[in-house]
Tab-separated table of C-alpha atoms in Angstrom:
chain	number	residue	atom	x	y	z
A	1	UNK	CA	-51.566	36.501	13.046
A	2	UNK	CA	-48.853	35.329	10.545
A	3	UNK	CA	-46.513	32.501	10.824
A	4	UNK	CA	-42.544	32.446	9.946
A	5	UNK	CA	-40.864	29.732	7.801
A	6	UNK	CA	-37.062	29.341	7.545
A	7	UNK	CA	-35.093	26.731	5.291
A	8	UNK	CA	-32.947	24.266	7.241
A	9	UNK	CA	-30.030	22.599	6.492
A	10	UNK	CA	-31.605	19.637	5.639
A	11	UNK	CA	-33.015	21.340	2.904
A	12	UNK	CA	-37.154	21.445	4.382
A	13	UNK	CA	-38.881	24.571	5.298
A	14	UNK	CA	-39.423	24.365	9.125
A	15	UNK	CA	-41.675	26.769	11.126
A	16	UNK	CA	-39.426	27.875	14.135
A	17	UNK	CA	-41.930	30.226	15.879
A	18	UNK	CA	-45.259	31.979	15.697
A	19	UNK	CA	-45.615	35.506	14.900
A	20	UNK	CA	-48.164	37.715	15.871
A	21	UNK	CA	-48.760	40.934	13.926
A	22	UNK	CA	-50.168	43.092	16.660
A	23	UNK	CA	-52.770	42.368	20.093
A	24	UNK	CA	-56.248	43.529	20.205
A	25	UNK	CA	-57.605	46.225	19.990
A	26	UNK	CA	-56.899	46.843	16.415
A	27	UNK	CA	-57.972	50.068	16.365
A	28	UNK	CA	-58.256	50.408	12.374
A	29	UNK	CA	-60.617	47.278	11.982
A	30	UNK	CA	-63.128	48.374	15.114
A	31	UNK	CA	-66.211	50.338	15.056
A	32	UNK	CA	-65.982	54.011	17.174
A	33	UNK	CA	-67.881	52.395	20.059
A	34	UNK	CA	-66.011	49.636	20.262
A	35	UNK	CA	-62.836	52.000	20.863
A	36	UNK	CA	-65.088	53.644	23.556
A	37	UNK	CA	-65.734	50.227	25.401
A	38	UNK	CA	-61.893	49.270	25.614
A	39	UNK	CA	-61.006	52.964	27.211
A	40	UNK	CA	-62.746	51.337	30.132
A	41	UNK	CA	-61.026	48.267	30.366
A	42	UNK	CA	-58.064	50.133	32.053
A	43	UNK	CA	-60.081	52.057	34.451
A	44	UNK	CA	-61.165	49.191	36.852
A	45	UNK	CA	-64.229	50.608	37.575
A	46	UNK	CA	-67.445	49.170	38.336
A	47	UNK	CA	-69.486	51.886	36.904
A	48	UNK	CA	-68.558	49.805	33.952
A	49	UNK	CA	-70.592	47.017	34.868
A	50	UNK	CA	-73.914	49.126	33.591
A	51	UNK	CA	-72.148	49.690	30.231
A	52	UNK	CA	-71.329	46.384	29.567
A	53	UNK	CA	-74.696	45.047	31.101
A	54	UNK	CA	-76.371	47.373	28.165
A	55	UNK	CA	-73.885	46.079	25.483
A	56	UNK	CA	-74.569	42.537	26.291
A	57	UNK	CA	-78.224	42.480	26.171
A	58	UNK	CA	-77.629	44.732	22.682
A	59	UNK	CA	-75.710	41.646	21.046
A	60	UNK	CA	-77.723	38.864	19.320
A	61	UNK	CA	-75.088	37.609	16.806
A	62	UNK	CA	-74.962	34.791	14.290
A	63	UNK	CA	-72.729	33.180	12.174
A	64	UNK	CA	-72.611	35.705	9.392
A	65	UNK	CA	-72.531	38.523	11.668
A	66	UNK	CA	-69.017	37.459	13.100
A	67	UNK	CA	-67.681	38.028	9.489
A	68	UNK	CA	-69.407	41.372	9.371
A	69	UNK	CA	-66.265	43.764	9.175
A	70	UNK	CA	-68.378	46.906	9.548
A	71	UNK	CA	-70.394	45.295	13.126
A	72	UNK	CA	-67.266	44.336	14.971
A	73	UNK	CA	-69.098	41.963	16.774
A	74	UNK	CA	-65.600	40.481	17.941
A	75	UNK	CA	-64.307	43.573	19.448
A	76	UNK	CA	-67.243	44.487	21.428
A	77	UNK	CA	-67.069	40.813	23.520
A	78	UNK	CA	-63.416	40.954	23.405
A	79	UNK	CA	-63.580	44.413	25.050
A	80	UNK	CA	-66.285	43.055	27.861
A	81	UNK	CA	-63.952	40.607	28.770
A	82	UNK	CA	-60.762	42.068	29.092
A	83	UNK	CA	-62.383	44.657	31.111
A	84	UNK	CA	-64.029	42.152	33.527
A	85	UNK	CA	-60.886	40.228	33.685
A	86	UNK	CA	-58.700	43.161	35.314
A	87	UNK	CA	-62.365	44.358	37.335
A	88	UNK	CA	-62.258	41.166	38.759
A	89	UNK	CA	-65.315	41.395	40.157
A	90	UNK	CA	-68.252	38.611	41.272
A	91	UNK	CA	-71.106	41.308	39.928
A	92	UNK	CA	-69.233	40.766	36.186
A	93	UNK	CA	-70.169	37.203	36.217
A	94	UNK	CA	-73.870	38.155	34.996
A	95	UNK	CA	-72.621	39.718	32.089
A	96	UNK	CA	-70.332	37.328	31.628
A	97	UNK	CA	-72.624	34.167	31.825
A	98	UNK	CA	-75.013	36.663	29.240
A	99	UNK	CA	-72.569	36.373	26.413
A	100	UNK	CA	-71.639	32.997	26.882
A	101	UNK	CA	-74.931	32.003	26.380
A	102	UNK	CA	-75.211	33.518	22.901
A	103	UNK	CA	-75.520	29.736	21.089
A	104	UNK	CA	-72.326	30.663	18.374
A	105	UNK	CA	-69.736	31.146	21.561
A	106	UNK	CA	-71.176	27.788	23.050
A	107	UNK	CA	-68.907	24.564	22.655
A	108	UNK	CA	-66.534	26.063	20.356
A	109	UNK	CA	-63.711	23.744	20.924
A	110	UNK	CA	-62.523	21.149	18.076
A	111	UNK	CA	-61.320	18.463	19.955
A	112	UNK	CA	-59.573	16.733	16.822
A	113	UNK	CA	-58.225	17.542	13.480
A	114	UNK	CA	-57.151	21.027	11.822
A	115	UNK	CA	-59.408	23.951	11.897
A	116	UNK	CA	-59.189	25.926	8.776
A	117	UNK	CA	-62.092	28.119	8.986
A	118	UNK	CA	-60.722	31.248	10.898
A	119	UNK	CA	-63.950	32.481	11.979
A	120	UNK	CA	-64.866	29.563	14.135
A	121	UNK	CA	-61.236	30.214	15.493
A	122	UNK	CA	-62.536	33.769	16.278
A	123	UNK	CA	-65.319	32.313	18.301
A	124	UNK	CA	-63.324	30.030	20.160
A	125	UNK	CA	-60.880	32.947	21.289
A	126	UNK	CA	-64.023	34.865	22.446
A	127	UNK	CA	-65.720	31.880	24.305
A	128	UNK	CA	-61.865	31.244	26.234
A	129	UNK	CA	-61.955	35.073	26.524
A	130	UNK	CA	-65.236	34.940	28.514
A	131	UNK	CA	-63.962	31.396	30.350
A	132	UNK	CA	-60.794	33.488	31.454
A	133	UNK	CA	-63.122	36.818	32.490
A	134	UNK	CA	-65.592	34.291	34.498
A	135	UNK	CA	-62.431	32.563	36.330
A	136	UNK	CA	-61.069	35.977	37.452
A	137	UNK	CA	-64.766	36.772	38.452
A	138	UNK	CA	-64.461	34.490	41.066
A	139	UNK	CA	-66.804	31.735	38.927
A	140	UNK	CA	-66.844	28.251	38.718
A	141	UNK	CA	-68.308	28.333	35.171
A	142	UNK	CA	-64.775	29.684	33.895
A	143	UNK	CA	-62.322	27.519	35.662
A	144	UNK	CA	-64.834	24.802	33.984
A	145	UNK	CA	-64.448	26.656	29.922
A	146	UNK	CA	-60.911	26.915	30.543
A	147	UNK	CA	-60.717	23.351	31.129
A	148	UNK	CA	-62.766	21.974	28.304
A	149	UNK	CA	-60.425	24.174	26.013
A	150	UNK	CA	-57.250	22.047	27.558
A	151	UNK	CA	-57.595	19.079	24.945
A	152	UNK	CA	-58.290	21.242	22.349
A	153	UNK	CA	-56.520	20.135	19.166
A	154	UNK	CA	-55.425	24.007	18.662
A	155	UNK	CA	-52.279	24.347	20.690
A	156	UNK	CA	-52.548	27.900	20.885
A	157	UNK	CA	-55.941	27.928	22.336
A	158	UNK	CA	-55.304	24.571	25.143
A	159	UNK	CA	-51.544	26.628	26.034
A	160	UNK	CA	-53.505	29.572	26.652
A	161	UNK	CA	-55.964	27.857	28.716
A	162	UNK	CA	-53.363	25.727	30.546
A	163	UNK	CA	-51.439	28.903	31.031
A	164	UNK	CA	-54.801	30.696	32.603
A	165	UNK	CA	-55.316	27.656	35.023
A	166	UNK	CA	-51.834	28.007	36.752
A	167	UNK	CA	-52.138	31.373	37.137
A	168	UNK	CA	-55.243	31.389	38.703
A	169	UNK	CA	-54.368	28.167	40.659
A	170	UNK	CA	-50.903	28.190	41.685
A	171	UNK	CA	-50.431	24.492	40.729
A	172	UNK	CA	-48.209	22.952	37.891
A	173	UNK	CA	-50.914	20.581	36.500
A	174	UNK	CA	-50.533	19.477	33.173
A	175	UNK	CA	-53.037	19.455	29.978
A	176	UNK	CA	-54.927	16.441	31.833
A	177	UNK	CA	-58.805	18.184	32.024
A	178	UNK	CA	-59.680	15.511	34.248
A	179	UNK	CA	-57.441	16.531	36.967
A	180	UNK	CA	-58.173	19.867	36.514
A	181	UNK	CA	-61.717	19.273	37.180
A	182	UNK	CA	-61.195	16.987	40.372
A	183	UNK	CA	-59.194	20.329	41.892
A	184	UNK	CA	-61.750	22.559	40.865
A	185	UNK	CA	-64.832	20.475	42.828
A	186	UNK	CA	-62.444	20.424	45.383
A	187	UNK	CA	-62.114	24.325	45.542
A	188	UNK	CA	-64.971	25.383	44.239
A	189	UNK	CA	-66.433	26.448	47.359
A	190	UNK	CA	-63.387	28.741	48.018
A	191	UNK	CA	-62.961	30.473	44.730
A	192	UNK	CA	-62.615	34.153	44.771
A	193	UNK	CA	-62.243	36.837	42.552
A	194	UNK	CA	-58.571	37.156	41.163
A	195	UNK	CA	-58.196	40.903	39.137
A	196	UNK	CA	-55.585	40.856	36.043
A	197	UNK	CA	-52.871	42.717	37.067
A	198	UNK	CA	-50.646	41.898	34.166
A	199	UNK	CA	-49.413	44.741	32.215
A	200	UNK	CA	-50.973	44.108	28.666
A	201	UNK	CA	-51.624	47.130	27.052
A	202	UNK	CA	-48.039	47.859	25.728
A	203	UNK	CA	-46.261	45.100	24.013
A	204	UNK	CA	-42.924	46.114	22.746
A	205	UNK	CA	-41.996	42.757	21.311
A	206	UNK	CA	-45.565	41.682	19.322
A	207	UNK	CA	-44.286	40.654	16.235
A	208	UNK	CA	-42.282	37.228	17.811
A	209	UNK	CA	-44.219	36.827	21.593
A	210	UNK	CA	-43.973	33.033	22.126
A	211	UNK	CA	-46.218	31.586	24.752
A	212	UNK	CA	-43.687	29.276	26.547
A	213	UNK	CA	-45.203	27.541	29.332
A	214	UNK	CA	-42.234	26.586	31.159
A	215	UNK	CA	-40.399	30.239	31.063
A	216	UNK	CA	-40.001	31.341	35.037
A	217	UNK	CA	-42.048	34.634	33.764
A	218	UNK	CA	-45.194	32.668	32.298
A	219	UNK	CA	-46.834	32.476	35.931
A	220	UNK	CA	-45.851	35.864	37.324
């Protein structure tokens, strides 16, 4: 992910937009298996569930091993959660619940200041990765992630989360977690599994997609 300056009129270097270089998978950066594990993310099969069951009990990573090039570590969550997200399936939740346990994608949010470090950024991506997979699961224990990540001082990551929760919800909240959470204990009981149907794995426009909340096309 890059970002784009311009020069106003006014003589001061603004930043009109955020560019992103290219969406996951990066298929240059990722370990062979990993490549395997995102072929299934398409298929929308439960078969998968074994292979991701076996991946997830494989994975014991720690700090240094998220800035591992060679392991991937990254891809191979990022891949179990995509796939779970468009399975949308309550047997997923498991898995799920498995990697979110894993102590370094625990309470990754950064509730003030800048975050310069970009590998606890990468963790925090994967944790709202797994909130978003365990929402579309049909589980209580995403809707709750996504809305932890709402007051997050990194807009990209509380937008994203924000975005997720209308989706999934069909209301127009806003960032307020509080609210958030007084829907979801009113709907827990009723939550069901909602499959990604979303067409993500062509992007013709990657290098300016702007995440615009109020566009008519963010909650289709």
């Amino acid at each position: 992910m890059g970002r784009s300056f311009i020069f106003s009129e006014s003589g001061r270097w603004i930043q009109p937009v955020i560019m992103y270089v290219q969406l996951p998978p990066d298929h240059g950066a990722m370990p062979e298996a990993a490549n395997w594990l995102y072929s299934l993310v398409a298929a929308r099969d439960p078969r998968s569930l074994m292979v991701w069951q076996r991946v997830a009990g494989l994975l014991h990573p720690d700090e240094e091993d998220f800035k591992d090039t060679l392991q991937g570590i990254y891809y191979y969550i990022d891949a179990i959660c995509q796939g779970a997200e468009r399975l949308g399936s309550r047997e997923a939740a498991s898995v799920l619940l498995k990697l979110h346990s894993i102590p370094v994608l625990r309470r990754q949010t950064c509730k003030t200041g800048a975050q310069a470090d970009y590998f606890l950024k990468r963790r925090s991506m994967l944790e709202l990765a797994v909130g978003r997979a365990l929402a579309r699961s049909g589980s209580k224990e995403g809707y709750e992630i996504l809305s932890d990540y709402l007051d997050d001082s990194r807009s990209l990551l509380s937008r994203g989360a924000l975005l997720e929760l209308r989706r999934l919800s069909g209301k127009r909240y806003g960032k307020s977690a509080e609210v958030w959470r007084e829907w979801l204990q009113l709907r827990e009981k009723s939550l069901a599994p909602q499959p990604l149907t979303l067409s993500l794995d062509i992007e013709h426009n990657s290098e300016e997609m702007l995440r615009c909340l109020d566009h008519p096309q963010s909650l289709a």
